[in-house]
Short mmCIF file of C-alpha atoms in Angstrom, two decimals:
data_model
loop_
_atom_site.label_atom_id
_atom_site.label_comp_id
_atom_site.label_asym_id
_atom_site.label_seq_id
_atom_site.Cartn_x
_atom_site.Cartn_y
_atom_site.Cartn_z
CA UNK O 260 382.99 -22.83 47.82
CA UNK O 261 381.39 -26.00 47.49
CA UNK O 262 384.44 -27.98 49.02
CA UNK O 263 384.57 -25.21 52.13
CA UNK O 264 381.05 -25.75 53.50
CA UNK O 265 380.88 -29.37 53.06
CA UNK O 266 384.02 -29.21 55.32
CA UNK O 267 383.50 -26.42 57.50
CA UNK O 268 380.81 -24.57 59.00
CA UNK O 269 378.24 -23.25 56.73
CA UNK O 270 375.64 -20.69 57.71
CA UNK O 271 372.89 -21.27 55.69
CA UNK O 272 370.16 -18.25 57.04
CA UNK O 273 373.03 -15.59 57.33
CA UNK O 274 372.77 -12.88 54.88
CA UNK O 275 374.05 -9.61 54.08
CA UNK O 276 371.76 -6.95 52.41
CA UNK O 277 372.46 -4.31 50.47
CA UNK O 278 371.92 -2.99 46.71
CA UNK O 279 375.67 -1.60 46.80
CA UNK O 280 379.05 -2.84 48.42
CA UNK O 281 378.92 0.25 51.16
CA UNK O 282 375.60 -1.44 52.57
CA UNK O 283 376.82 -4.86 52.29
CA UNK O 284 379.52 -4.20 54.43
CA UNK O 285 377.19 -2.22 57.09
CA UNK O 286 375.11 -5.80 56.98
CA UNK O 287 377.89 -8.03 57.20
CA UNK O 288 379.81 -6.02 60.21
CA UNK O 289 377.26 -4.58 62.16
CA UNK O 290 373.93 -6.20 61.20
CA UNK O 291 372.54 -3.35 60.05
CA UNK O 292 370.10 -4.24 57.25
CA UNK O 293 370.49 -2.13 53.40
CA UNK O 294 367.65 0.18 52.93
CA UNK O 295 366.27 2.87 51.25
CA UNK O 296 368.22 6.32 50.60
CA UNK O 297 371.57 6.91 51.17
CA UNK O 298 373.80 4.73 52.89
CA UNK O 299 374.70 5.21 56.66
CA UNK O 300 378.23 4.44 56.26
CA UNK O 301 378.47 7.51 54.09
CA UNK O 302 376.87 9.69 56.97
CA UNK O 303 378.97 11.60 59.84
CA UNK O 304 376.48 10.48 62.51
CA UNK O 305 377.45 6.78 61.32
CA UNK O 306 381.20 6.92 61.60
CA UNK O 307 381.66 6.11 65.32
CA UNK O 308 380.01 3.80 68.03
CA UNK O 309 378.37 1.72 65.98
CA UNK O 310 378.52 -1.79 67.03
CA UNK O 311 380.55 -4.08 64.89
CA UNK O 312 381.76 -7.48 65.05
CA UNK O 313 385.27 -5.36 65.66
CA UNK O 314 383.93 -3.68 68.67
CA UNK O 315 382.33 -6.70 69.69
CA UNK O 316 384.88 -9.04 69.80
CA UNK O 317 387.96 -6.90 71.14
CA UNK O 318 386.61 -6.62 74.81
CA UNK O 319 386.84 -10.63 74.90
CA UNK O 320 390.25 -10.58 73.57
CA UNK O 321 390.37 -10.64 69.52
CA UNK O 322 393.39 -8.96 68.91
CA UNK O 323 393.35 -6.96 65.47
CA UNK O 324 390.74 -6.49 63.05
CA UNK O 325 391.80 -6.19 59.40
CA UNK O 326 390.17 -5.16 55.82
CA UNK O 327 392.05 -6.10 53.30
CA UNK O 328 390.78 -5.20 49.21
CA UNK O 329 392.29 -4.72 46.72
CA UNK O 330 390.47 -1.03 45.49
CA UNK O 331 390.09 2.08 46.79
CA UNK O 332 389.13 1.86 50.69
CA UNK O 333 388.39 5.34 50.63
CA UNK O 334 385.46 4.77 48.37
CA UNK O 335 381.73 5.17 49.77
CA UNK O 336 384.32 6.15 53.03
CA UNK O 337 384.62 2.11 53.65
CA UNK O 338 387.94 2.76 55.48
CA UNK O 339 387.21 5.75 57.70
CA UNK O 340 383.77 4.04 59.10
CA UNK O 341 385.82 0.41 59.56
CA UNK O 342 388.58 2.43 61.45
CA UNK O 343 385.86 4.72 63.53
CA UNK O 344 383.87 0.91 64.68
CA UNK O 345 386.86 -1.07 65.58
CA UNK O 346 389.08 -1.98 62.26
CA UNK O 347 392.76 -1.18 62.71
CA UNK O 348 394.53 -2.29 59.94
CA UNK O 349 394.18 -1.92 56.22
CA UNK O 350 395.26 -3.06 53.14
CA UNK O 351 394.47 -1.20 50.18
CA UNK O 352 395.00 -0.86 45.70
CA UNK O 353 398.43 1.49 46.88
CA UNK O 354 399.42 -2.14 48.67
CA UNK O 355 399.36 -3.54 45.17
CA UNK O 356 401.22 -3.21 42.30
CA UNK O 357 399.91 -2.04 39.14
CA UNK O 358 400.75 -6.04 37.41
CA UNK O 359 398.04 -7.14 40.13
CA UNK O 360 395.30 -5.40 38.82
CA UNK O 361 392.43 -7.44 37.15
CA UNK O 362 390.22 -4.48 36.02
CA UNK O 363 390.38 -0.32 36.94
CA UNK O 364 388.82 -1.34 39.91
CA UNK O 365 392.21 -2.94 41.31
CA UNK O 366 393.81 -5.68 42.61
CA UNK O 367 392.18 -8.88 40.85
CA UNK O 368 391.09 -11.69 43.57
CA UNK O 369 394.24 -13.75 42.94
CA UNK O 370 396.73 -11.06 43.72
CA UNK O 371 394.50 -10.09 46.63
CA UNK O 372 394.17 -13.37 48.15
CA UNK O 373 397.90 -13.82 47.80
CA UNK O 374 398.47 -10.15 49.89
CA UNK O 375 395.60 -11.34 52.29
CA UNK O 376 397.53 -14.97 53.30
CA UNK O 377 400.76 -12.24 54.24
CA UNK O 378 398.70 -10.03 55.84
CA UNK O 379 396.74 -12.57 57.97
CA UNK O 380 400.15 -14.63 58.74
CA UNK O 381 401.66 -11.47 60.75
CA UNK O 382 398.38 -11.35 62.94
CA UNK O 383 398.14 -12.52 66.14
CA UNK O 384 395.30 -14.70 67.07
CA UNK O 385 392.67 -14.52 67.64
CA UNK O 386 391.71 -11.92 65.30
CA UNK O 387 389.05 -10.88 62.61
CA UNK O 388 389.86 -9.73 58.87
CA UNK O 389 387.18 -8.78 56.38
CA UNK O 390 388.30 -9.74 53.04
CA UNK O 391 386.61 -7.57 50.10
CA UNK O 392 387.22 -9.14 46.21
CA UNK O 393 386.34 -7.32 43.29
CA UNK O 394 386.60 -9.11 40.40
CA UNK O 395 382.85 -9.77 40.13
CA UNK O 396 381.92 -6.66 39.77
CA UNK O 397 380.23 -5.27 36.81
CA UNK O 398 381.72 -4.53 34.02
CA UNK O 399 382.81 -8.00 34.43
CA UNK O 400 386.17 -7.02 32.88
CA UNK O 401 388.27 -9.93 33.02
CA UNK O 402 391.67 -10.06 34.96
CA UNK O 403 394.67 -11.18 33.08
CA UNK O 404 395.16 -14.46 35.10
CA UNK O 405 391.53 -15.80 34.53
CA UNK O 406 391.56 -18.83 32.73
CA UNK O 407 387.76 -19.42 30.62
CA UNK O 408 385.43 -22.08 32.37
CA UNK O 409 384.61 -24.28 29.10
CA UNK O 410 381.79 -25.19 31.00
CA UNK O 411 380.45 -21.42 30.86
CA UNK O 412 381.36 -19.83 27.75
CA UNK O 413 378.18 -20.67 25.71
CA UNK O 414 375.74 -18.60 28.02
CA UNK O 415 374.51 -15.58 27.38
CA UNK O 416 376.47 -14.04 30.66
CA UNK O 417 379.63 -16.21 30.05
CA UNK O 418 381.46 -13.08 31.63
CA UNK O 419 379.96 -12.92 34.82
CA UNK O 420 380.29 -16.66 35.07
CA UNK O 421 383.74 -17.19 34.25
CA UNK O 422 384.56 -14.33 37.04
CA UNK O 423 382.27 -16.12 39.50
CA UNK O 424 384.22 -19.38 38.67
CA UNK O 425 387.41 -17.46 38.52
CA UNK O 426 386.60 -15.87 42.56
CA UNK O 427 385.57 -19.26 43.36
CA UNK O 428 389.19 -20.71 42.21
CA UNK O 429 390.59 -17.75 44.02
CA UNK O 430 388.69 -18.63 47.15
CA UNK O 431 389.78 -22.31 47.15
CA UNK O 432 393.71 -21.43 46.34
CA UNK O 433 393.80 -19.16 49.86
CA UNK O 434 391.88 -21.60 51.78
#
């Protein structure tokens, strides 16, 4: 990550809030901050005509908008409020075969990167893709192409820090 914002552009007051991945994703797209109660992406009156950066972009000429992940896009009803707000193609854990998976959550960020440099190869430009990794999330269960940071593995939370340093390794292979 380190290597991408020294040479690209880094945003350094953008942030996405959110105590769960559903609100996250409402932050990221459509700037709508995480709060209290249930989330809006899980609600019938916030599956259509929301503004997102889909629905944004597309009048001014962005062809496609992807979300590629490598679990369940029907969890917390990610893909039906992406597809209602502009998202039109998807790539989900049935994309992936069962040797990709890193935990019971799916696909781990290796195999998905790999499926997300297809995916985004076919698109035409300009277009937008939100790319969703899980191997960070808890249990921390490692995948079975993570390779132990030495660096880590004396800390209390080596787990969680070789999967950060495994996602970051992930992230640097696609770029």
């Amino acid at each position: 990550f380190d290597s991408l914002a020294a040479n690209g552009i880094l945003f350094e007051q953008f942030y996405a809030s959110g105590i769960r991945s559903n609100r996250g994703i409402l932050s990221a797209m459509a700037s709508f901050p995480g709060y209290r109660g249930g989330s809006l992406m899980k609600k019938i009156s916030g599956l259509t005509e929301f503004p997102t950066v889909a629905t944004l972009l597309k009048p001014e000429g962005w062809q496609s908008a992807s979300f590629i992940y490598g679990g369940d896009q029907t969890f917390d009803n990610m893909k039906s409020f992406l597809r209602n707000n502009g998202f039109d193609s998807f790539t989900g854990v049935e994309d992936f075969q069962k040797s990709d998976y890193g935990s019971h959550w799916g696909a781990s960020d290796r195999a998905m990167f790999r499926r997300a440099a297809t995916e985004l190869s076919k698109m035409k430009e300009p277009f937008i893709s939100l790319i969703f990794t899980l191997s960070t999330h808890e249990q921390f269960t490692y995948p079975g192409d993570l390779v132990e940071n030495p660096k880590v593995n004396e800390s209390p939370r080596r787990n969680f820090y070789n999967l950060m340093s495994y996602s970051d390794e992930a992230l640097g292979s696609f770029f």
